[in-house]
Each structure stands twice: as structure tokens, then as C-alpha cells.
Amino acid sequence: MTTILTWNIQCGRGCGGRVDLARIAGVIRAMGDHDVICLQEVCRHTPELDDGAATDQVADLGRLFPEFEPVFGAAIDRAGDPGGPRRQFGNLILSRLPVVQAFRHALPQPADASVKHMPRQATEVVVPRHHNSASGPWLRIVTTHLEYHSKAQRLAQAARLLELQAEITGNQESPPIAPPNGPYAAIPRPASGILCGDFNIAVGGDVYNRLIGGGNDAWPLVHQRPHDPTCGIFDRTQWPQGEHCRDFFFVSPDLVEAVTGLNVDLKTDASDHQPLRLVLSD
């Protein structure tokens, strides 16, 4: 069994306004054991996002989950104070499974003068499906946070994620020449994969339909009811429309039969979003 959690943690800010990463960690552990934890909206040395603390949240979360390896991808990477650390904001993967390969993908940001927007990114890891396996089967996990304000950018970003999937599938079907070691060596990167995160999309919308064209929404594979809300349950200031779903797990076709569980924690207000937990059978 492989378990994966995804959660937009809003830099640890709960619906009451308090930033508390220890609380975030407590909610995650209360949901069960996880092999991989995917977190969106994680910041480093960015005081405007964590009430002036300017801490390294990647390091803080690493200390809260010492048995996990952190892999961080910065969507925003800017100069800090003179002589100080860089200010970063992006997506973090914590893996209890060995990370044999990792990638960080910048996503498109086509011009859209009608709204404010910011750079977006996806973080990818390749891990074994089983704890004691050094030879596979392998699993590729990608987490992302798509643009909120610009639909044109969300469409472009979804298209790039699908292009990545097609590119990886193509390399699996037509393997390149690969020496036994060095930078050209063949390191596992399977087409079999999971895409998760905060997509800022609605079920049945254009971006959603494009994404399920390249994979499968895991929710209807488990449940015969509409998606549980993943946002807007407690925070009605940011989300005046009330509770709704904008966070998803998408799985490649070969993993459809392996999806045995998917649940949302509907009770926590430790972020403006809710955490989701996916279970894959062996």
C-alpha cells in the first residue's frame, strides 16, 4: 500500500489567522501514516507570508517530519535583504520513500494584462512503490499549484503538465541510448504517475476536462457522489462562494485499478484548504 497526502497549507496560516506549522504537522499525522506528503504554498525567508517570522519553512517542516526527505521547488525565488537568504515560495514534497530522482518544472505564464498573476511551478519525484524495493516498480509523483486569477494561464499550465506526461511516456516507449553511469545513465522515470495539488479549477470546467483527458480524476474511482469540498468550508472571507472543490488527485491510466481510497479531512481549519489522502494498493 502507498499513501500520499496533498494540502495547500497557506504557509501554515489557519482560518483564525495564526501561522502554526506544528499544527499543520499534527493534522497530517492524525490522518494516518503517509509515504509521501505534497504541500503547496510553502515559503522561505518571506516575512510578508508568515507574520514577519521569515523562517525557512522547508527546514521547519523537515524537522517536524525527520523521517522524510524534503524536495522543494520554488515558483518564486527573489533576492532578500542584502547579505541575507533568498525569499522563496513554492511546492514541497516530503518523502519517506527513497527519492531516486527529482525535477522542478517552471510552468507557463503567458501574458494576461487583465489580472494580476505570478509564476507557477510543479515539483516531481520518482520513488519506489514499496519501502523495501530498490528495483521498482517505480512511481512518479508531481505536485503543483496553478494560477488563480488567469484562466488562460491555467490552461497553458495544464497543457504543459500534459506535455510532460507525453514526453515521459515517449521516452519509456522509445528508450534512449544509456551508459551504465554518469549524467546520461538511465535513472527510473516511469510514465506511471500521480498529479496532485491545488489546481484552482472546478469539476467539469475547461481545465479540468483537459486534465482528465490525460489521466483520471481519482475521486470518482472511489466515490459515487460529488467531490467533497476542499476549500471555503471555514474561510468565507477569501472564499465568499462557500465550500467547493479545487484540489485533486489525477492518476495515470495504469493506476486506476490501484486506487482504493481517497478522503478529505473536512474538520480542520488549520488552512483555508483541506488535506486529501490517497491510498494505492500494491
PDB file of C-alpha atoms in Angstrom:
ATOM      1  CA  MET A   1       0.000   0.000   0.000  1.00  0.00           C
ATOM      2  CA  THR A   2       1.203   3.504  -0.853  1.00  0.00           C
ATOM      3  CA  THR A   3      -0.334   6.581   0.756  1.00  0.00           C
ATOM      4  CA  ILE A   4       0.006  10.152  -0.481  1.00  0.00           C
ATOM      5  CA  LEU A   5      -1.298  13.363   1.063  1.00  0.00           C
ATOM      6  CA  THR A   6      -1.750  16.699  -0.682  1.00  0.00           C
ATOM      7  CA  TRP A   7      -2.557  20.007   1.027  1.00  0.00           C
ATOM      8  CA  ASN A   8      -2.321  23.708   0.305  1.00  0.00           C
ATOM      9  CA  ILE A   9      -1.166  24.830   3.760  1.00  0.00           C
ATOM     10  CA  GLN A  10      -1.238  28.613   3.123  1.00  0.00           C
ATOM     11  CA  CYS A  11       2.235  28.931   4.692  1.00  0.00           C
ATOM     12  CA  GLY A  12       0.793  27.409   7.872  1.00  0.00           C
ATOM     13  CA  ARG A  13      -1.839  30.110   8.339  1.00  0.00           C
ATOM     14  CA  GLY A  14      -5.061  28.792   9.800  1.00  0.00           C
ATOM     15  CA  CYS A  15      -8.509  30.283   9.329  1.00  0.00           C
ATOM     16  CA  GLY A  16      -8.075  32.124  12.628  1.00  0.00           C
ATOM     17  CA  GLY A  17      -5.079  33.967  11.164  1.00  0.00           C
ATOM     18  CA  ARG A  18      -2.352  32.230  13.193  1.00  0.00           C
ATOM     19  CA  VAL A  19       0.693  30.710  11.453  1.00  0.00           C
ATOM     20  CA  ASP A  20       1.437  27.344  13.076  1.00  0.00           C
ATOM     21  CA  LEU A  21       3.375  24.659  11.205  1.00  0.00           C
ATOM     22  CA  ALA A  22       3.300  22.353  14.224  1.00  0.00           C
ATOM     23  CA  ARG A  23      -0.476  22.365  13.971  1.00  0.00           C
ATOM     24  CA  ILE A  24      -0.218  21.516  10.265  1.00  0.00           C
ATOM     25  CA  ALA A  25       2.051  18.582  11.110  1.00  0.00           C
ATOM     26  CA  GLY A  26      -0.346  17.388  13.790  1.00  0.00           C
ATOM     27  CA  VAL A  27      -3.270  17.326  11.350  1.00  0.00           C
ATOM     28  CA  ILE A  28      -1.214  15.428   8.783  1.00  0.00           C
ATOM     29  CA  ARG A  29      -0.123  12.776  11.287  1.00  0.00           C
ATOM     30  CA  ALA A  30      -3.673  12.436  12.627  1.00  0.00           C
ATOM     31  CA  MET A  31      -4.864  11.469   9.130  1.00  0.00           C
ATOM     32  CA  GLY A  32      -2.650   8.367   9.229  1.00  0.00           C
ATOM     33  CA  ASP A  33       0.720   7.157   8.059  1.00  0.00           C
ATOM     34  CA  HIS A  34       1.875   8.641   4.769  1.00  0.00           C
ATOM     35  CA  ASP A  35       4.601   7.645   2.358  1.00  0.00           C
ATOM     36  CA  VAL A  36       4.656  10.966   0.514  1.00  0.00           C
ATOM     37  CA  ILE A  37       3.370  14.387   1.631  1.00  0.00           C
ATOM     38  CA  CYS A  38       2.772  17.074  -1.020  1.00  0.00           C
ATOM     39  CA  LEU A  39       2.383  20.643   0.233  1.00  0.00           C
ATOM     40  CA  GLN A  40       1.591  23.808  -1.691  1.00  0.00           C
ATOM     41  CA  GLU A  41       2.200  27.403  -0.520  1.00  0.00           C
ATOM     42  CA  VAL A  42       5.387  26.846   1.453  1.00  0.00           C
ATOM     43  CA  CYS A  43       7.641  29.863   1.966  1.00  0.00           C
ATOM     44  CA  ARG A  44      11.259  30.515   2.919  1.00  0.00           C
ATOM     45  CA  HIS A  45      12.523  33.744   4.475  1.00  0.00           C
ATOM     46  CA  THR A  46       9.425  35.647   3.347  1.00  0.00           C
ATOM     47  CA  PRO A  47       8.178  37.775   6.255  1.00  0.00           C
ATOM     48  CA  GLU A  48       5.068  39.055   4.487  1.00  0.00           C
ATOM     49  CA  LEU A  49       3.742  35.479   4.342  1.00  0.00           C
ATOM     50  CA  ASP A  50       4.472  34.229   7.872  1.00  0.00           C
ATOM     51  CA  ASP A  51       3.700  37.229  10.083  1.00  0.00           C
ATOM     52  CA  GLY A  52       7.238  38.586   9.986  1.00  0.00           C
ATOM     53  CA  ALA A  53       8.969  35.430  11.197  1.00  0.00           C
ATOM     54  CA  ALA A  54      10.828  34.987   7.887  1.00  0.00           C
ATOM     55  CA  THR A  55      11.631  31.393   8.777  1.00  0.00           C
ATOM     56  CA  ASP A  56      12.724  28.644   6.415  1.00  0.00           C
ATOM     57  CA  GLN A  57       9.522  26.605   6.333  1.00  0.00           C
ATOM     58  CA  VAL A  58      11.186  23.834   4.329  1.00  0.00           C
ATOM     59  CA  ALA A  59      13.676  23.348   7.158  1.00  0.00           C
ATOM     60  CA  ASP A  60      10.933  23.724   9.785  1.00  0.00           C
ATOM     61  CA  LEU A  61       8.783  21.064   8.124  1.00  0.00           C
ATOM     62  CA  GLY A  62      11.843  18.862   7.733  1.00  0.00           C
ATOM     63  CA  ARG A  63      12.338  18.987  11.497  1.00  0.00           C
ATOM     64  CA  LEU A  64       8.660  18.195  12.060  1.00  0.00           C
ATOM     65  CA  PHE A  65       8.956  15.187   9.726  1.00  0.00           C
ATOM     66  CA  PRO A  66      12.527  13.976  10.322  1.00  0.00           C
ATOM     67  CA  GLU A  67      11.881  10.575   8.726  1.00  0.00           C
ATOM     68  CA  PHE A  68      11.036  12.253   5.395  1.00  0.00           C
ATOM     69  CA  GLU A  69      13.308  13.675   2.695  1.00  0.00           C
ATOM     70  CA  PRO A  70      12.298  17.183   1.566  1.00  0.00           C
ATOM     71  CA  VAL A  71      12.292  18.185  -2.109  1.00  0.00           C
ATOM     72  CA  PHE A  72      11.335  21.833  -2.636  1.00  0.00           C
ATOM     73  CA  GLY A  73      10.540  23.671  -5.837  1.00  0.00           C
ATOM     74  CA  ALA A  74      10.425  27.461  -5.796  1.00  0.00           C
ATOM     75  CA  ALA A  75       7.878  29.116  -8.053  1.00  0.00           C
ATOM     76  CA  ILE A  76       9.084  32.483  -6.755  1.00  0.00           C
ATOM     77  CA  ASP A  77      12.788  32.960  -5.998  1.00  0.00           C
ATOM     78  CA  ARG A  78      13.773  36.556  -5.225  1.00  0.00           C
ATOM     79  CA  ALA A  79      16.608  38.427  -3.605  1.00  0.00           C
ATOM     80  CA  GLY A  80      16.191  39.056   0.102  1.00  0.00           C
ATOM     81  CA  ASP A  81      17.840  41.677   2.253  1.00  0.00           C
ATOM     82  CA  PRO A  82      21.468  42.467   1.362  1.00  0.00           C
ATOM     83  CA  GLY A  83      23.602  39.563   2.557  1.00  0.00           C
ATOM     84  CA  GLY A  84      20.512  37.614   3.608  1.00  0.00           C
ATOM     85  CA  PRO A  85      18.851  34.485   2.243  1.00  0.00           C
ATOM     86  CA  ARG A  86      16.671  34.465  -0.850  1.00  0.00           C
ATOM     87  CA  ARG A  87      12.910  34.748  -0.470  1.00  0.00           C
ATOM     88  CA  GLN A  88      11.135  31.745  -1.937  1.00  0.00           C
ATOM     89  CA  PHE A  89       7.594  30.418  -2.288  1.00  0.00           C
ATOM     90  CA  GLY A  90       6.514  27.156  -3.867  1.00  0.00           C
ATOM     91  CA  ASN A  91       5.714  23.480  -3.558  1.00  0.00           C
ATOM     92  CA  LEU A  92       7.285  20.946  -1.203  1.00  0.00           C
ATOM     93  CA  ILE A  93       7.327  17.153  -1.349  1.00  0.00           C
ATOM     94  CA  LEU A  94       8.277  15.187   1.758  1.00  0.00           C
ATOM     95  CA  SER A  95       9.014  11.537   1.022  1.00  0.00           C
ATOM     96  CA  ARG A  96       9.521   8.627   3.376  1.00  0.00           C
ATOM     97  CA  LEU A  97      10.303   6.533   0.300  1.00  0.00           C
ATOM     98  CA  PRO A  98      13.763   6.904  -1.284  1.00  0.00           C
ATOM     99  CA  VAL A  99      13.774   9.676  -3.881  1.00  0.00           C
ATOM    100  CA  VAL A 100      15.759   8.277  -6.812  1.00  0.00           C
ATOM    101  CA  GLN A 101      15.256  11.343  -8.988  1.00  0.00           C
ATOM    102  CA  ALA A 102      13.684  14.798  -8.651  1.00  0.00           C
ATOM    103  CA  PHE A 103      12.653  17.532 -11.087  1.00  0.00           C
ATOM    104  CA  ARG A 104      11.405  21.092 -10.763  1.00  0.00           C
ATOM    105  CA  HIS A 105       9.290  22.431 -13.616  1.00  0.00           C
ATOM    106  CA  ALA A 106       8.575  26.082 -14.315  1.00  0.00           C
ATOM    107  CA  LEU A 107       5.060  26.402 -15.746  1.00  0.00           C
ATOM    108  CA  PRO A 108       3.989  28.834 -18.476  1.00  0.00           C
ATOM    109  CA  GLN A 109       2.997  32.390 -17.604  1.00  0.00           C
ATOM    110  CA  PRO A 110       1.640  33.784 -20.897  1.00  0.00           C
ATOM    111  CA  ALA A 111       0.764  37.468 -20.988  1.00  0.00           C
ATOM    112  CA  ASP A 112      -2.585  38.369 -19.436  1.00  0.00           C
ATOM    113  CA  ALA A 113      -2.950  42.091 -18.726  1.00  0.00           C
ATOM    114  CA  SER A 114      -6.490  41.708 -17.384  1.00  0.00           C
ATOM    115  CA  VAL A 115      -5.479  40.291 -13.982  1.00  0.00           C
ATOM    116  CA  LYS A 116      -2.611  40.034 -11.516  1.00  0.00           C
ATOM    117  CA  HIS A 117      -0.671  36.779 -11.702  1.00  0.00           C
ATOM    118  CA  MET A 118       2.574  35.206 -10.522  1.00  0.00           C
ATOM    119  CA  PRO A 119       4.986  32.449 -11.570  1.00  0.00           C
ATOM    120  CA  ARG A 120       3.830  28.865 -11.023  1.00  0.00           C
ATOM    121  CA  GLN A 121       5.753  25.631 -10.695  1.00  0.00           C
ATOM    122  CA  ALA A 122       5.482  21.842 -10.334  1.00  0.00           C
ATOM    123  CA  THR A 123       7.727  19.613  -8.207  1.00  0.00           C
ATOM    124  CA  GLU A 124       8.313  15.990  -9.248  1.00  0.00           C
ATOM    125  CA  VAL A 125       9.865  12.992  -7.501  1.00  0.00           C
ATOM    126  CA  VAL A 126      10.401   9.382  -8.537  1.00  0.00           C
ATOM    127  CA  VAL A 127      10.066   6.848  -5.720  1.00  0.00           C
ATOM    128  CA  PRO A 128       9.637   3.071  -5.414  1.00  0.00           C
ATOM    129  CA  ARG A 129       6.111   1.821  -4.774  1.00  0.00           C
ATOM    130  CA  HIS A 130       7.390  -0.323  -1.904  1.00  0.00           C
ATOM    131  CA  HIS A 131       9.591   0.604   1.045  1.00  0.00           C
ATOM    132  CA  ASN A 132      11.972  -2.335   0.712  1.00  0.00           C
ATOM    133  CA  SER A 133      12.337  -2.263  -3.048  1.00  0.00           C
ATOM    134  CA  ALA A 134      15.438  -0.940  -4.769  1.00  0.00           C
ATOM    135  CA  SER A 135      14.403  -2.072  -8.228  1.00  0.00           C
ATOM    136  CA  GLY A 136      10.848  -0.833  -8.631  1.00  0.00           C
ATOM    137  CA  PRO A 137       8.093  -0.758  -9.550  1.00  0.00           C
ATOM    138  CA  TRP A 138       8.525   2.987  -9.680  1.00  0.00           C
ATOM    139  CA  LEU A 139       6.049   5.785  -9.130  1.00  0.00           C
ATOM    140  CA  ARG A 140       6.299   9.378 -10.316  1.00  0.00           C
ATOM    141  CA  ILE A 141       4.562  11.983  -8.132  1.00  0.00           C
ATOM    142  CA  VAL A 142       4.041  15.585  -9.251  1.00  0.00           C
ATOM    143  CA  THR A 143       2.522  18.335  -7.132  1.00  0.00           C
ATOM    144  CA  THR A 144       1.578  21.787  -8.331  1.00  0.00           C
ATOM    145  CA  HIS A 145      -0.401  24.966  -7.681  1.00  0.00           C
ATOM    146  CA  LEU A 146      -1.900  26.535 -10.783  1.00  0.00           C
ATOM    147  CA  GLU A 147      -2.607  30.224 -11.314  1.00  0.00           C
ATOM    148  CA  TYR A 148      -5.716  31.516  -9.557  1.00  0.00           C
ATOM    149  CA  HIS A 149      -6.610  34.704 -11.437  1.00  0.00           C
ATOM    150  CA  SER A 150      -5.889  33.851 -15.077  1.00  0.00           C
ATOM    151  CA  LYS A 151      -7.798  31.074 -16.854  1.00  0.00           C
ATOM    152  CA  ALA A 152      -5.544  31.470 -19.895  1.00  0.00           C
ATOM    153  CA  GLN A 153      -2.534  30.717 -17.727  1.00  0.00           C
ATOM    154  CA  ARG A 154      -4.248  27.751 -16.042  1.00  0.00           C
ATOM    155  CA  LEU A 155      -4.985  26.300 -19.483  1.00  0.00           C
ATOM    156  CA  ALA A 156      -1.366  26.800 -20.566  1.00  0.00           C
ATOM    157  CA  GLN A 157      -0.079  25.301 -17.331  1.00  0.00           C
ATOM    158  CA  ALA A 158      -2.344  22.258 -17.651  1.00  0.00           C
ATOM    159  CA  ALA A 159      -1.177  21.817 -21.237  1.00  0.00           C
ATOM    160  CA  ARG A 160       2.457  21.860 -20.104  1.00  0.00           C
ATOM    161  CA  LEU A 161       1.774  19.222 -17.453  1.00  0.00           C
ATOM    162  CA  LEU A 162       0.181  17.012 -20.101  1.00  0.00           C
ATOM    163  CA  GLU A 163       3.150  17.624 -22.405  1.00  0.00           C
ATOM    164  CA  LEU A 164       5.476  16.436 -19.652  1.00  0.00           C
ATOM    165  CA  GLN A 165       3.429  13.266 -19.261  1.00  0.00           C
ATOM    166  CA  ALA A 166       3.520  12.641 -23.014  1.00  0.00           C
ATOM    167  CA  GLU A 167       7.266  13.314 -23.131  1.00  0.00           C
ATOM    168  CA  ILE A 168       7.972  10.858 -20.325  1.00  0.00           C
ATOM    169  CA  THR A 169       5.697   8.235 -21.879  1.00  0.00           C
ATOM    170  CA  GLY A 170       7.518   8.648 -25.181  1.00  0.00           C
ATOM    171  CA  ASN A 171      10.892   8.081 -23.563  1.00  0.00           C
ATOM    172  CA  GLN A 172       9.538   4.941 -21.903  1.00  0.00           C
ATOM    173  CA  GLU A 173       8.260   3.606 -25.212  1.00  0.00           C
ATOM    174  CA  SER A 174      11.459   4.519 -27.090  1.00  0.00           C
ATOM    175  CA  PRO A 175      14.296   4.355 -24.537  1.00  0.00           C
ATOM    176  CA  PRO A 176      17.397   6.380 -25.435  1.00  0.00           C
ATOM    177  CA  ILE A 177      20.917   5.007 -25.554  1.00  0.00           C
ATOM    178  CA  ALA A 178      22.089   4.985 -21.941  1.00  0.00           C
ATOM    179  CA  PRO A 179      25.551   4.238 -20.499  1.00  0.00           C
ATOM    180  CA  PRO A 180      25.702   2.482 -17.101  1.00  0.00           C
ATOM    181  CA  ASN A 181      26.686   5.603 -15.176  1.00  0.00           C
ATOM    182  CA  GLY A 182      27.221   9.344 -15.434  1.00  0.00           C
ATOM    183  CA  PRO A 183      24.731  12.060 -16.425  1.00  0.00           C
ATOM    184  CA  TYR A 184      23.484  10.035 -19.414  1.00  0.00           C
ATOM    185  CA  ALA A 185      22.702   6.965 -17.308  1.00  0.00           C
ATOM    186  CA  ALA A 186      19.122   5.683 -17.318  1.00  0.00           C
ATOM    187  CA  ILE A 187      17.547   6.555 -13.954  1.00  0.00           C
ATOM    188  CA  PRO A 188      13.939   5.422 -13.378  1.00  0.00           C
ATOM    189  CA  ARG A 189      11.297   7.896 -14.513  1.00  0.00           C
ATOM    190  CA  PRO A 190       8.111   5.976 -15.257  1.00  0.00           C
ATOM    191  CA  ALA A 191       5.040   7.036 -17.175  1.00  0.00           C
ATOM    192  CA  SER A 192       3.085   5.675 -14.220  1.00  0.00           C
ATOM    193  CA  GLY A 193       2.308   8.766 -12.216  1.00  0.00           C
ATOM    194  CA  ILE A 194       0.177  10.868  -9.913  1.00  0.00           C
ATOM    195  CA  LEU A 195      -0.521  14.572 -10.331  1.00  0.00           C
ATOM    196  CA  CYS A 196      -1.896  16.358  -7.288  1.00  0.00           C
ATOM    197  CA  GLY A 197      -2.274  19.764  -5.724  1.00  0.00           C
ATOM    198  CA  ASP A 198      -4.308  22.954  -5.809  1.00  0.00           C
ATOM    199  CA  PHE A 199      -5.449  23.405  -9.397  1.00  0.00           C
ATOM    200  CA  ASN A 200      -7.780  26.369  -8.869  1.00  0.00           C
ATOM    201  CA  ILE A 201     -10.316  24.710 -11.166  1.00  0.00           C
ATOM    202  CA  ALA A 202     -13.889  23.471 -10.963  1.00  0.00           C
ATOM    203  CA  VAL A 203     -15.086  19.955 -11.706  1.00  0.00           C
ATOM    204  CA  GLY A 204     -16.358  19.883 -15.290  1.00  0.00           C
ATOM    205  CA  GLY A 205     -14.602  23.092 -16.330  1.00  0.00           C
ATOM    206  CA  ASP A 206     -12.313  23.523 -19.328  1.00  0.00           C
ATOM    207  CA  VAL A 207      -9.053  22.996 -17.439  1.00  0.00           C
ATOM    208  CA  TYR A 208     -10.446  20.025 -15.512  1.00  0.00           C
ATOM    209  CA  ASN A 209     -11.653  18.379 -18.725  1.00  0.00           C
ATOM    210  CA  ARG A 210      -8.269  18.909 -20.332  1.00  0.00           C
ATOM    211  CA  LEU A 211      -6.509  17.295 -17.382  1.00  0.00           C
ATOM    212  CA  ILE A 212      -8.761  14.242 -17.251  1.00  0.00           C
ATOM    213  CA  GLY A 213      -8.110  13.817 -20.949  1.00  0.00           C
ATOM    214  CA  GLY A 214      -4.550  12.890 -19.969  1.00  0.00           C
ATOM    215  CA  GLY A 215      -5.412  10.862 -16.880  1.00  0.00           C
ATOM    216  CA  ASN A 216      -8.131  10.103 -14.406  1.00  0.00           C
ATOM    217  CA  ASP A 217      -9.607  12.050 -11.524  1.00  0.00           C
ATOM    218  CA  ALA A 218      -9.164   9.675  -8.588  1.00  0.00           C
ATOM    219  CA  TRP A 219     -12.297  10.836  -6.724  1.00  0.00           C
ATOM    220  CA  PRO A 220     -14.950   9.112  -8.902  1.00  0.00           C
ATOM    221  CA  LEU A 221     -12.815   5.969  -8.897  1.00  0.00           C
ATOM    222  CA  VAL A 222     -13.604   5.657  -5.184  1.00  0.00           C
ATOM    223  CA  HIS A 223     -16.845   7.568  -4.560  1.00  0.00           C
ATOM    224  CA  GLN A 224     -20.269   7.597  -6.168  1.00  0.00           C
ATOM    225  CA  ARG A 225     -21.026  11.151  -5.021  1.00  0.00           C
ATOM    226  CA  PRO A 226     -19.851  14.666  -5.889  1.00  0.00           C
ATOM    227  CA  HIS A 227     -16.407  15.706  -4.732  1.00  0.00           C
ATOM    228  CA  ASP A 228     -16.110  16.663  -1.101  1.00  0.00           C
ATOM    229  CA  PRO A 229     -15.205  20.343  -0.672  1.00  0.00           C
ATOM    230  CA  THR A 230     -11.511  21.114  -0.306  1.00  0.00           C
ATOM    231  CA  CYS A 231     -11.797  24.861   0.209  1.00  0.00           C
ATOM    232  CA  GLY A 232     -14.103  27.510   1.635  1.00  0.00           C
ATOM    233  CA  ILE A 233     -15.544  25.450   4.480  1.00  0.00           C
ATOM    234  CA  PHE A 234     -14.306  27.761   7.235  1.00  0.00           C
ATOM    235  CA  ASP A 235     -12.797  30.801   5.494  1.00  0.00           C
ATOM    236  CA  ARG A 236     -15.653  32.767   3.934  1.00  0.00           C
ATOM    237  CA  THR A 237     -13.580  35.954   3.634  1.00  0.00           C
ATOM    238  CA  GLN A 238     -11.284  34.604   0.929  1.00  0.00           C
ATOM    239  CA  TRP A 239     -13.971  32.256  -0.354  1.00  0.00           C
ATOM    240  CA  PRO A 240     -17.355  34.060  -0.204  1.00  0.00           C
ATOM    241  CA  GLN A 241     -18.799  31.435  -2.572  1.00  0.00           C
ATOM    242  CA  GLY A 242     -18.599  28.951   0.287  1.00  0.00           C
ATOM    243  CA  GLU A 243     -17.362  25.374   0.236  1.00  0.00           C
ATOM    244  CA  HIS A 244     -16.201  23.892  -3.054  1.00  0.00           C
ATOM    245  CA  CYS A 245     -13.540  21.606  -4.532  1.00  0.00           C
ATOM    246  CA  ARG A 246     -10.370  22.869  -6.225  1.00  0.00           C
ATOM    247  CA  ASP A 247      -7.778  20.298  -5.033  1.00  0.00           C
ATOM    248  CA  PHE A 248      -7.413  16.970  -6.836  1.00  0.00           C
ATOM    249  CA  PHE A 249      -5.505  13.754  -7.411  1.00  0.00           C
ATOM    250  CA  PHE A 250      -5.154  12.694 -11.056  1.00  0.00           C
ATOM    251  CA  VAL A 251      -3.687   9.255 -11.823  1.00  0.00           C
ATOM    252  CA  SER A 252      -2.282   7.713 -14.980  1.00  0.00           C
ATOM    253  CA  PRO A 253      -4.485   5.033 -16.602  1.00  0.00           C
ATOM    254  CA  ASP A 254      -2.351   2.139 -15.361  1.00  0.00           C
ATOM    255  CA  LEU A 255      -3.013   3.173 -11.741  1.00  0.00           C
ATOM    256  CA  VAL A 256      -6.809   3.279 -11.978  1.00  0.00           C
ATOM    257  CA  GLU A 257      -7.263  -0.204 -10.531  1.00  0.00           C
ATOM    258  CA  ALA A 258      -4.801   0.531  -7.726  1.00  0.00           C
ATOM    259  CA  VAL A 259      -6.788   3.473  -6.304  1.00  0.00           C
ATOM    260  CA  THR A 260      -8.533   2.067  -3.224  1.00  0.00           C
ATOM    261  CA  GLY A 261      -9.065   5.127  -1.039  1.00  0.00           C
ATOM    262  CA  LEU A 262      -9.382   8.900  -1.173  1.00  0.00           C
ATOM    263  CA  ASN A 263     -10.673  11.046   1.660  1.00  0.00           C
ATOM    264  CA  VAL A 264     -10.747  14.699   2.665  1.00  0.00           C
ATOM    265  CA  ASP A 265     -10.365  15.982   6.222  1.00  0.00           C
ATOM    266  CA  LEU A 266     -13.420  18.209   6.458  1.00  0.00           C
ATOM    267  CA  LYS A 267     -12.922  19.219  10.093  1.00  0.00           C
ATOM    268  CA  THR A 268      -9.591  21.016  10.233  1.00  0.00           C
ATOM    269  CA  ASP A 269      -9.352  24.796   9.854  1.00  0.00           C
ATOM    270  CA  ALA A 270      -5.529  24.799  10.022  1.00  0.00           C
ATOM    271  CA  SER A 271      -5.507  26.231   6.468  1.00  0.00           C
ATOM    272  CA  ASP A 272      -8.076  27.681   4.095  1.00  0.00           C
ATOM    273  CA  HIS A 273      -7.831  24.395   2.184  1.00  0.00           C
ATOM    274  CA  GLN A 274      -8.463  20.840   3.371  1.00  0.00           C
ATOM    275  CA  PRO A 275      -5.949  17.962   3.164  1.00  0.00           C
ATOM    276  CA  LEU A 276      -6.634  14.973   0.883  1.00  0.00           C
ATOM    277  CA  ARG A 277      -5.257  11.448   1.352  1.00  0.00           C
ATOM    278  CA  LEU A 278      -4.927   8.942  -1.500  1.00  0.00           C
ATOM    279  CA  VAL A 279      -4.374   5.191  -0.999  1.00  0.00           C
ATOM    280  CA  LEU A 280      -2.943   2.912  -3.682  1.00  0.00           C
ATOM    281  CA  SER A 281      -2.934  -0.861  -3.367  1.00  0.00           C
ATOM    282  CA  ASP A 282       0.238  -2.817  -4.120  1.00  0.00           C
TER     283      ASP A 282
END
